[in-house]
Short mmCIF file of C-alpha atoms in Angstrom, two decimals:
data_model
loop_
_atom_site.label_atom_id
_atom_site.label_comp_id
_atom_site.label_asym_id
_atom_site.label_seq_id
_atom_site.Cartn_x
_atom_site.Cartn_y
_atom_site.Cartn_z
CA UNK G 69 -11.17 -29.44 6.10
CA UNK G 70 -12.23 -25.72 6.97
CA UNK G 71 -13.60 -23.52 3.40
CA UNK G 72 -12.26 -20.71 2.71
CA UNK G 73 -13.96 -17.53 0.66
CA UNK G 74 -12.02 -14.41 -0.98
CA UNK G 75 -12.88 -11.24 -2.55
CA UNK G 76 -12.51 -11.45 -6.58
CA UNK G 77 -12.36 -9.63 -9.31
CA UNK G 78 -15.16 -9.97 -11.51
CA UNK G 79 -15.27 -7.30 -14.35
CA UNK G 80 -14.64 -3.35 -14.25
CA UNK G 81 -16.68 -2.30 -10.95
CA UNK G 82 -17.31 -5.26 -9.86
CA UNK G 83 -15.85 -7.48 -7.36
CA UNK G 84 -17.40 -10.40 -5.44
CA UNK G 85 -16.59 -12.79 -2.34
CA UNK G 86 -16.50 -16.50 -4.08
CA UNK G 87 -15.15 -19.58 -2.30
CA UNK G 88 -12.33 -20.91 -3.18
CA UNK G 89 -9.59 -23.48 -2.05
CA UNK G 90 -8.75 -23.99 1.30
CA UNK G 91 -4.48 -22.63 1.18
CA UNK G 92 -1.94 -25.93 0.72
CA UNK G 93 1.81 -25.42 1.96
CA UNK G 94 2.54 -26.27 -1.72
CA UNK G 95 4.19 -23.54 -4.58
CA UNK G 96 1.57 -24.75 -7.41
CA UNK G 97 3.51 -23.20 -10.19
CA UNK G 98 6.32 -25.50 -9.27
CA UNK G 99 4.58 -28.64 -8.57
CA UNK G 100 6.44 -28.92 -5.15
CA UNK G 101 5.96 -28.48 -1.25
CA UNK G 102 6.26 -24.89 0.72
CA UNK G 103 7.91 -26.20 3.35
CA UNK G 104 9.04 -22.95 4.46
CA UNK G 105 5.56 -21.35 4.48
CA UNK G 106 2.82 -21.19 6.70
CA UNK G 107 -0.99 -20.89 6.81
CA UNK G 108 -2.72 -17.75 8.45
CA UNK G 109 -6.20 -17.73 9.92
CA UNK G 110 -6.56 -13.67 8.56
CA UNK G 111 -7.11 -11.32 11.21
CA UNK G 112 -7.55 -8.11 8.80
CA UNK G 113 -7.19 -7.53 5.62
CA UNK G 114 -7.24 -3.83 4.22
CA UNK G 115 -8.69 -2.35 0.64
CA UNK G 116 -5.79 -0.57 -1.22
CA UNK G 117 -6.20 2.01 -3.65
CA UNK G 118 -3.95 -0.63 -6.09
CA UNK G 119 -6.65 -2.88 -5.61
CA UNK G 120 -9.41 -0.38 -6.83
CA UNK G 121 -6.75 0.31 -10.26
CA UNK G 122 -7.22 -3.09 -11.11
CA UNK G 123 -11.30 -2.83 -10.25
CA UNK G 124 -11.68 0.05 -12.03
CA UNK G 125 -9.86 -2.17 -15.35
CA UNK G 126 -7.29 -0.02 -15.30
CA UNK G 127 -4.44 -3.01 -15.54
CA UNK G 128 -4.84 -6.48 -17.20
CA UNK G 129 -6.00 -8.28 -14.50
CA UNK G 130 -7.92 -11.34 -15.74
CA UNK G 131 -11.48 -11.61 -14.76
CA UNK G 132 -11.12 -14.10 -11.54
CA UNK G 133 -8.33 -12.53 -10.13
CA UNK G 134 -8.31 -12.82 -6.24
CA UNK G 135 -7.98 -9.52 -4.90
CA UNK G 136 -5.89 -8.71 -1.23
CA UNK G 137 -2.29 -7.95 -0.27
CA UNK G 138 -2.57 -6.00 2.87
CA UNK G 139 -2.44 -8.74 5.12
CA UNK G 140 -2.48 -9.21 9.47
CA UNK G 141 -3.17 -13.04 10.71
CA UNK G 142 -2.58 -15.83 13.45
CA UNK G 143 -0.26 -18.47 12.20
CA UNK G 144 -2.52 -22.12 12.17
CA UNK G 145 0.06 -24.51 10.34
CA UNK G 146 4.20 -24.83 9.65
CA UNK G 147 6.10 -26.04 7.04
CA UNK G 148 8.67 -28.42 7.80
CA UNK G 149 11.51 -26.47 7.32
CA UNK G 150 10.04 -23.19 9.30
CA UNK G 151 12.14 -22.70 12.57
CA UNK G 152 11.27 -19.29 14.48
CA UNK G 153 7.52 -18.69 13.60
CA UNK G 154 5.15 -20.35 15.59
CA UNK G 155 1.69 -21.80 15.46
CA UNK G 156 -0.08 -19.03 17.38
CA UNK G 157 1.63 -16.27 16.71
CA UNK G 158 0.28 -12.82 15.57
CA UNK G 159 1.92 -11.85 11.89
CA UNK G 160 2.29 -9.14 9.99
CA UNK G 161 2.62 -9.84 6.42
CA UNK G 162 4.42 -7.71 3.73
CA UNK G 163 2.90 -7.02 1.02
CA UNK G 164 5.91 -7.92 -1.31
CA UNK G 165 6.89 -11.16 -1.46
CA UNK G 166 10.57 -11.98 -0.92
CA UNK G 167 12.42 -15.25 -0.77
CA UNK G 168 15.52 -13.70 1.26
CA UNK G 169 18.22 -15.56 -0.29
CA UNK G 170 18.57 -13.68 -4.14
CA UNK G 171 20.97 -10.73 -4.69
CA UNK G 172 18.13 -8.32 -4.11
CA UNK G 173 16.57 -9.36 -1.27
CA UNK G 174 20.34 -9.57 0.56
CA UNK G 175 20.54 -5.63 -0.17
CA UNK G 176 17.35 -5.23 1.39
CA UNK G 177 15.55 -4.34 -1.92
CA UNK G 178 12.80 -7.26 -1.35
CA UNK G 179 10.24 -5.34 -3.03
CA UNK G 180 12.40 -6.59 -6.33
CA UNK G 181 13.00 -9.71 -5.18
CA UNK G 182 14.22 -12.15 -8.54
CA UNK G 183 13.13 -15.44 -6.97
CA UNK G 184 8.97 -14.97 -6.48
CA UNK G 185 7.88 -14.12 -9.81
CA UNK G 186 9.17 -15.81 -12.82
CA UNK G 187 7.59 -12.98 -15.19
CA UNK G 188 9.96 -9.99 -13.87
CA UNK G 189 11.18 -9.08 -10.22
CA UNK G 190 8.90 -8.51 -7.21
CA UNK G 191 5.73 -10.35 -6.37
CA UNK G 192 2.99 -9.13 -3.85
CA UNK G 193 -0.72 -11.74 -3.40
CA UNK G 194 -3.76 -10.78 -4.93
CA UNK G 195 -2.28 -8.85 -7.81
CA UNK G 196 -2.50 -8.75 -11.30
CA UNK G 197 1.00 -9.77 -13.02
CA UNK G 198 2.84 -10.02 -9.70
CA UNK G 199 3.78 -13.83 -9.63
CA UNK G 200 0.57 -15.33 -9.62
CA UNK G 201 -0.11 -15.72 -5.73
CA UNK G 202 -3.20 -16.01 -3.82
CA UNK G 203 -4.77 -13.04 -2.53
CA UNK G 204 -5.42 -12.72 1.13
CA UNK G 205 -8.89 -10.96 1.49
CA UNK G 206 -9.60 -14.10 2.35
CA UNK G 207 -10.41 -16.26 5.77
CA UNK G 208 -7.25 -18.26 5.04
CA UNK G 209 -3.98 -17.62 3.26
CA UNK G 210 -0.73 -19.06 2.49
CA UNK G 211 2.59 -16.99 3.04
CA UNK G 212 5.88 -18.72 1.80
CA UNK G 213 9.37 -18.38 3.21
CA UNK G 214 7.83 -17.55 6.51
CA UNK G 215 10.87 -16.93 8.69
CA UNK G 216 12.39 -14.76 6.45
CA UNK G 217 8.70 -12.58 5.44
CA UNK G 218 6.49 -12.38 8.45
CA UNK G 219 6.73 -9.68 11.79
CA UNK G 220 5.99 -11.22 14.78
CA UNK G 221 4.22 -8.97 17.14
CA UNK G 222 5.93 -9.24 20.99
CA UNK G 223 2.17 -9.43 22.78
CA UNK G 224 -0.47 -11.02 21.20
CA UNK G 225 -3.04 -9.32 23.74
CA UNK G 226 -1.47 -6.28 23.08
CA UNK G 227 -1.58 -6.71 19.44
CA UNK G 228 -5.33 -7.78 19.27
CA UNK G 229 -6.04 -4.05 21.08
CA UNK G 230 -4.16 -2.16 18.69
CA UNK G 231 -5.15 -4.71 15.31
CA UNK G 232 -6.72 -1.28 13.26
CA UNK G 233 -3.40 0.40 13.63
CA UNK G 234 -1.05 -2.49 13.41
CA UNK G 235 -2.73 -3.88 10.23
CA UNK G 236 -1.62 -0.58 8.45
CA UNK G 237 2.28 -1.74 8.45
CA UNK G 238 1.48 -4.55 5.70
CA UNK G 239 1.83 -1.93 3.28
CA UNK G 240 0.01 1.67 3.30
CA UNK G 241 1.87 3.03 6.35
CA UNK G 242 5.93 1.75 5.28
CA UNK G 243 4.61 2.56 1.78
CA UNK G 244 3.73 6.52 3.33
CA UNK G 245 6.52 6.29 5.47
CA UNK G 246 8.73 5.27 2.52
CA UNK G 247 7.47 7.98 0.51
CA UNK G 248 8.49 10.76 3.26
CA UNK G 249 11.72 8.94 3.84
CA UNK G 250 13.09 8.79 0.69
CA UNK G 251 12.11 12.46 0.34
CA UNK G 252 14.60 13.29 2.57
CA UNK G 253 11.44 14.57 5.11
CA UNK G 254 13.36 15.10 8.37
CA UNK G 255 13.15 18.01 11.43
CA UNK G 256 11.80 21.05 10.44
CA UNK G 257 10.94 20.38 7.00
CA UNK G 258 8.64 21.52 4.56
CA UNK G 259 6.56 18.82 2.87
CA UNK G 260 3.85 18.84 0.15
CA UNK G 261 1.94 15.55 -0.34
CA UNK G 262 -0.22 14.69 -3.42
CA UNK G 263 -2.69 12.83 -3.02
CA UNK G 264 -5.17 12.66 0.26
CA UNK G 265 -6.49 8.81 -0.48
CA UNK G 266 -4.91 6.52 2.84
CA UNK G 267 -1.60 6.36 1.29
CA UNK G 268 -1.60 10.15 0.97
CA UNK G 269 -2.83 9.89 4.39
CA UNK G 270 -0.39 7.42 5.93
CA UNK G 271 2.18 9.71 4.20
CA UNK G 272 1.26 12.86 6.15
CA UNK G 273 1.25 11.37 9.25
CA UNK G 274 4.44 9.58 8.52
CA UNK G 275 6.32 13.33 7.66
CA UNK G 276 4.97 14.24 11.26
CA UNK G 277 6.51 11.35 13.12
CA UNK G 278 10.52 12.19 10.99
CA UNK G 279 9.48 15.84 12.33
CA UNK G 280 8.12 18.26 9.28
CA UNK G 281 7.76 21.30 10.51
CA UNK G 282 4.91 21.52 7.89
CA UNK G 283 3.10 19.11 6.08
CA UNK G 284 0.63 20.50 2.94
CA UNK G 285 -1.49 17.40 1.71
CA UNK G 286 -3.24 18.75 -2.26
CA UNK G 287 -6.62 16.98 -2.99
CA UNK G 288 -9.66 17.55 -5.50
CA UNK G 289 -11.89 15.51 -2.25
CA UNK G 290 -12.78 17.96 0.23
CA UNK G 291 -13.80 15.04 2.78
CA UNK G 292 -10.31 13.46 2.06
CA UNK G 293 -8.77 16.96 2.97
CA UNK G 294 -11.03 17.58 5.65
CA UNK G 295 -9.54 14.28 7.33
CA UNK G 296 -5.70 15.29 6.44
CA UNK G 297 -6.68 18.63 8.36
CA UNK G 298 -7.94 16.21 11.26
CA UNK G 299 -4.51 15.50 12.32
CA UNK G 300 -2.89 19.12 11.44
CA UNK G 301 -2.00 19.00 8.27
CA UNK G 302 -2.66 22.15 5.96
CA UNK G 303 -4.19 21.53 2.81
CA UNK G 304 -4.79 22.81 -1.03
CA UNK G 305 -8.11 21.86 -2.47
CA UNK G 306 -6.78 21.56 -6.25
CA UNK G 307 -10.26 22.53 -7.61
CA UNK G 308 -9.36 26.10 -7.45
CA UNK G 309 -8.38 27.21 -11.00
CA UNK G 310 -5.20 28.58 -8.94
CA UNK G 311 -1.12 27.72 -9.37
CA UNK G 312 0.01 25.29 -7.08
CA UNK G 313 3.42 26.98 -6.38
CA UNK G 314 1.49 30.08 -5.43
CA UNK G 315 -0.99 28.03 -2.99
CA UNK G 316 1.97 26.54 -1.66
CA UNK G 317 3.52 30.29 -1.21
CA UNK G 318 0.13 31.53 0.53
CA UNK G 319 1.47 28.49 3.55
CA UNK G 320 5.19 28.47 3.72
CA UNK G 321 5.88 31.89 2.69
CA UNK G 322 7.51 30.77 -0.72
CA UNK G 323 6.13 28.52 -3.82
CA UNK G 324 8.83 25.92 -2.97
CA UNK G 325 9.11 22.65 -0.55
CA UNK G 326 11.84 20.85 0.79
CA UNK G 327 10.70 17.73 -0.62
CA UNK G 328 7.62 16.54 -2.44
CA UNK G 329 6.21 12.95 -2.49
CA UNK G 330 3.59 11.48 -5.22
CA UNK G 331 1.01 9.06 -3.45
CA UNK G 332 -1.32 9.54 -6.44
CA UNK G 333 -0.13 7.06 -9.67
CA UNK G 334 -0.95 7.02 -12.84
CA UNK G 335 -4.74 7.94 -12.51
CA UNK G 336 -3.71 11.81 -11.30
CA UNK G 337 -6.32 14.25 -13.14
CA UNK G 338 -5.34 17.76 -13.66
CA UNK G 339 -6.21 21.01 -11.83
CA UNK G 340 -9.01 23.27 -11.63
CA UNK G 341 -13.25 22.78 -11.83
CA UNK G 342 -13.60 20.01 -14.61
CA UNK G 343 -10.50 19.07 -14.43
CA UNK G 344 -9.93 15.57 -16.86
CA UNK G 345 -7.28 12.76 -16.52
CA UNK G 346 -3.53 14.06 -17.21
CA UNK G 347 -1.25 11.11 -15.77
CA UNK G 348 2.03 13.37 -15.46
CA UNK G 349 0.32 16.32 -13.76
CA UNK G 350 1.27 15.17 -10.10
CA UNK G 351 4.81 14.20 -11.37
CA UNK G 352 5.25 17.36 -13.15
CA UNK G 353 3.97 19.31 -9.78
CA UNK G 354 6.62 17.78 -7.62
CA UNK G 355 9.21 18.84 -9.99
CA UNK G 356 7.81 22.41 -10.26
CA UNK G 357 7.57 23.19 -6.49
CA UNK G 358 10.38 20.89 -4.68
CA UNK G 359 13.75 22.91 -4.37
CA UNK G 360 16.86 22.37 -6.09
CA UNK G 361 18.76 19.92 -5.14
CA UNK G 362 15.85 18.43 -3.52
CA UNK G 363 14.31 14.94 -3.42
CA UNK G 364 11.07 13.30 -4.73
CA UNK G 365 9.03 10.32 -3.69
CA UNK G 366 7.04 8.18 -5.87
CA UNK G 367 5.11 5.23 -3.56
CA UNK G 368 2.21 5.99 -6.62
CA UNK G 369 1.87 3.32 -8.92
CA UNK G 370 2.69 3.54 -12.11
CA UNK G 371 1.96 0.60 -14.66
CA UNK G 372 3.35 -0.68 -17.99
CA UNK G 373 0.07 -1.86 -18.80
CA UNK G 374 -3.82 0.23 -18.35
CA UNK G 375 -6.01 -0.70 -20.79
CA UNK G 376 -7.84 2.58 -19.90
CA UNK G 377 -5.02 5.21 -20.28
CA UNK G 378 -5.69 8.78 -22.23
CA UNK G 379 -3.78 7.96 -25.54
CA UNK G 380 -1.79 5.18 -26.74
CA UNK G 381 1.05 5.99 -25.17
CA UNK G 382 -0.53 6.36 -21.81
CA UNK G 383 -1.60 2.65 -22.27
CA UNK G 384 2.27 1.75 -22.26
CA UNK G 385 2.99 3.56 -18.82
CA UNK G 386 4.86 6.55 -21.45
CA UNK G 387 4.08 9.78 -19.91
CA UNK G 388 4.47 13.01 -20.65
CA UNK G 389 7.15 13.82 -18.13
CA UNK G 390 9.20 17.11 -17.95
CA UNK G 391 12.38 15.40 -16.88
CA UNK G 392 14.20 18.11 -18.38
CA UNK G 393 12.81 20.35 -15.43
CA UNK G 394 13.89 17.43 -12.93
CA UNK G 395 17.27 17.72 -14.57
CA UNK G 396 18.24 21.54 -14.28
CA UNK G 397 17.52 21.50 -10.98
CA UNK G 398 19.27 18.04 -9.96
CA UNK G 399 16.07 16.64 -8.15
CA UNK G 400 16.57 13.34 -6.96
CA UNK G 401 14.17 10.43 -7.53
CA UNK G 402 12.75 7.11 -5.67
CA UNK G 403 10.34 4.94 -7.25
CA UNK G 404 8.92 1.42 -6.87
CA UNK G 405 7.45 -0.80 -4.52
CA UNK G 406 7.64 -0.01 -1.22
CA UNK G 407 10.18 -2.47 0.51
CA UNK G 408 8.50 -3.09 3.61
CA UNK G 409 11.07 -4.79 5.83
CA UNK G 410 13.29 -1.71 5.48
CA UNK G 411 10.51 -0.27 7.80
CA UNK G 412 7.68 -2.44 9.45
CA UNK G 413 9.41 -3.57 12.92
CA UNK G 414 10.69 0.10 13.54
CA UNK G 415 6.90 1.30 12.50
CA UNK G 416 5.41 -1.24 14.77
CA UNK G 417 7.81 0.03 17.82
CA UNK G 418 5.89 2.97 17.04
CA UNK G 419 2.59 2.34 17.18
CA UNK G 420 2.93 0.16 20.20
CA UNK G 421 4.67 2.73 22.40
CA UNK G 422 1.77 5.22 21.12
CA UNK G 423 4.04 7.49 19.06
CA UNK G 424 1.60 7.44 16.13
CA UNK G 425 -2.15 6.92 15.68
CA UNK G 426 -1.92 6.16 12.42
CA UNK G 427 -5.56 4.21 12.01
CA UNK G 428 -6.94 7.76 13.18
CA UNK G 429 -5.37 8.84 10.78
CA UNK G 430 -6.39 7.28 7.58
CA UNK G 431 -9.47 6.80 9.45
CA UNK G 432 -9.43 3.22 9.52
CA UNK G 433 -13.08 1.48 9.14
CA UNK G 434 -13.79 -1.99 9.89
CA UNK G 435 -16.61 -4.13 8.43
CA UNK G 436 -17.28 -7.89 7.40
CA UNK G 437 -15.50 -9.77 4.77
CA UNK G 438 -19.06 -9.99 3.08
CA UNK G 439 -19.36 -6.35 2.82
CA UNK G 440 -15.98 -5.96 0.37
CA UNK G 441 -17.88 -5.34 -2.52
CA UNK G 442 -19.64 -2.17 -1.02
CA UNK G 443 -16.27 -1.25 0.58
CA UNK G 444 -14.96 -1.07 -3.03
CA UNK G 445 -17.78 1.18 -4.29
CA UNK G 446 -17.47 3.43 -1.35
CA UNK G 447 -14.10 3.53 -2.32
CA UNK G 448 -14.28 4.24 -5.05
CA UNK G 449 -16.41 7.21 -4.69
CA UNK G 450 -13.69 8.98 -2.64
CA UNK G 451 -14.88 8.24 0.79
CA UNK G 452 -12.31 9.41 3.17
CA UNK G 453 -11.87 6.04 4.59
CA UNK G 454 -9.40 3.13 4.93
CA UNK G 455 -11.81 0.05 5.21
CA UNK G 456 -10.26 -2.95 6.95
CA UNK G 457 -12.11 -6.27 6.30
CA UNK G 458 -12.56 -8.62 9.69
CA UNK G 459 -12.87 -11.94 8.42
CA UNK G 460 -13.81 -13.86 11.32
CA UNK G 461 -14.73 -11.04 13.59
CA UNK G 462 -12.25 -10.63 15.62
CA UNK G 463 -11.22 -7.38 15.46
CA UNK G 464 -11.86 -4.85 18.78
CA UNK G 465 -14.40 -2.19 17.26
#
């Protein structure tokens, strides 16, 4: 039987590539067969800025926890019971789990779905509290109710020659997309974006493609902004020890948007040289500069849980939110995981009829499975990069 290795979590900062079992069509938890899942030889396999929270200790991940949920592969084995995906076929895999049968998942809300995790809804691999499932920065995963979960790419030629842009709709591209969407982003609007790491990123590009007239990305990284400007976004380098509403004013001609979208979390740090962590400054921003009546995105995570948080309170996910700001001016609000099936197929029309380059745009960097634990560092330093682990290497460089 083949091995199998996969990046793990090891202690704050440090993550490592360990073997570990070879993936079973079985649900372990339940002591039965997955007859409706399937095994994937892993194509690519992308580092997420969720993955770095938990490397950084900022959640309760245990120390062994197998790290990867943005996942692309070639289906190698069947369950039983799996009818319309095929050994051979080219997957997409998102990031939430979902069984497709609960009240949630029939709504379309599978990034809540009540059947995957028996701790609280949603699940997603690789992550800490979120059902207990395998992570796939890995050579070899298992995905479970198969028919219902995985994209099936038309062309598998075709799909091999776009792999860096296609591996993006696992999560960080519907999660950006999401973000503008449920912003109410559409033709000729004004966006701002917080946050310039490849969600941030992904975000931008995805105002673009529903039409913003313009899209203003805010980042303390000037490489990060320098790659947002790549692809014509205008930017506001939050070092400055200026207001954000009147940076905003200097670009659109007044110090409000027509919608606002947070792709920073619960790590945000405040303005200005020196600036320290203050986890409701980007929440508090949106509020201040989106118009009445106007609506926010949150694809940043927030957590119950981070061991690492400011004050006690900040440790419970309780922020200091000005909600009563939100309120006067009736801002609407969208939170959550990112349900990716709402999006992926419509996203993947996109990229393969060359509407969006959105690998260019995150600036999507591809290096061995062996080399995770330097991706994370680089990572975490702020490199304006979306790295993109090539298990077997088989991705076109």
């Amino acid at each position: 039987m083949a091995g199998n290795k996969c990046v793990v979590y090891i202690e704050p900062g440090k993550v490592q590539v360990e073997k570990i079992e070879y993936p079973k069509l079985e649900l372990e938890a339940q002591h039965r067969k997955c007859e409706h899942g399937v095994i994937l030889r892993v194509i690519a396999t992308n580092i997420c800025g969720s993955d770095q929270h938990m490397v950084r200790g900022r959640t309760t991940a245990p120390k062994g926890q197998t790290l990867g949920h943005e996942i692309t592969g070639e289906v190698i084995e069947t369950g039983r019971d799996v009818e319309f995906i095929k050994v051979g076929d080219i997957v997409s895999v998102p990031f939430n789990i979902a069984c497709g049968r609960c009240r949630m998942c029939k709504t379309g809300h599978t990034g809540v779905c009540l059947n995957v995790n028996p701790a609280r809804p949603g699940a997603a691999y690789g992550y800490v509290d979120m059902g207990g499932w395998i992570g796939g920065q890995a050579e070899y995963v298992m995905v479970p109710y198969a028919d219902w979960n995985l994209l099936k790419f038309p062309d598998k030629q075709q799909a091999m020659e776009k792999m860096k842009d296609l591996t993006m709709l696992s999560d960080i591209f519907p999660t950006g997309y999401h973000g503008a969407f449920s912003a109410g982003v559409t033709t000729g609007s004004t966006v701002y974006v917080a946050g310039a790491g490849p969600v941030g990123l992904a975000c931008a590009a995805s105002c673009q493609l529903l039409g913003a007239a313009v899209v203003i990305v805010g980042d303390m990284n000037p490489e990060r902004l320098a790659q947002a400007k790549s692809f014509g976004c205008e930017t506001v380098d939050l070092r400055k020890d200026a207001e954000l509403p009147d940076m905003i004013a200097q670009i659109v001609g007044e110090p409000i948007v027509d919608a606002a979208v947070d792709c920073v979390g619960f790590e945000a740090r405040g303005h200005g040289q020196g600036a320290t962590e203050a986890p409701a400054t980007v929440l508090n921003d949106v509020m201040t500069i989106t118009r009445a009546a106007g609506r926010v995105g949150i694809p940043g995570l927030y957590v119950t849980g981070d061991p690492g948080g400011i004050d006690e309170s900040a440790k419970k996910g309780r922020l200091g939110v000005d909600i009563g700001l939100g309120w006067a001016k009736s801002l609407s609000f969208t939170t959550g995981q990112t349900p990716v099936m709402r999006y992926h197929r419509q996203l993947m029309m996109a990229i393969l009829n060359d509407k969006i380059q959105i690998a260019k745009a995150v600036n999507a960097t591809v290096i061995p499975l062996s080399e995770a634990p330097k991706g994370y560092q680089d990572f975490d330093k702020g490199v304006a990069k979306k790295f993109v682990l090539d298990p077997h290497g088989l991705i076109k460089k």
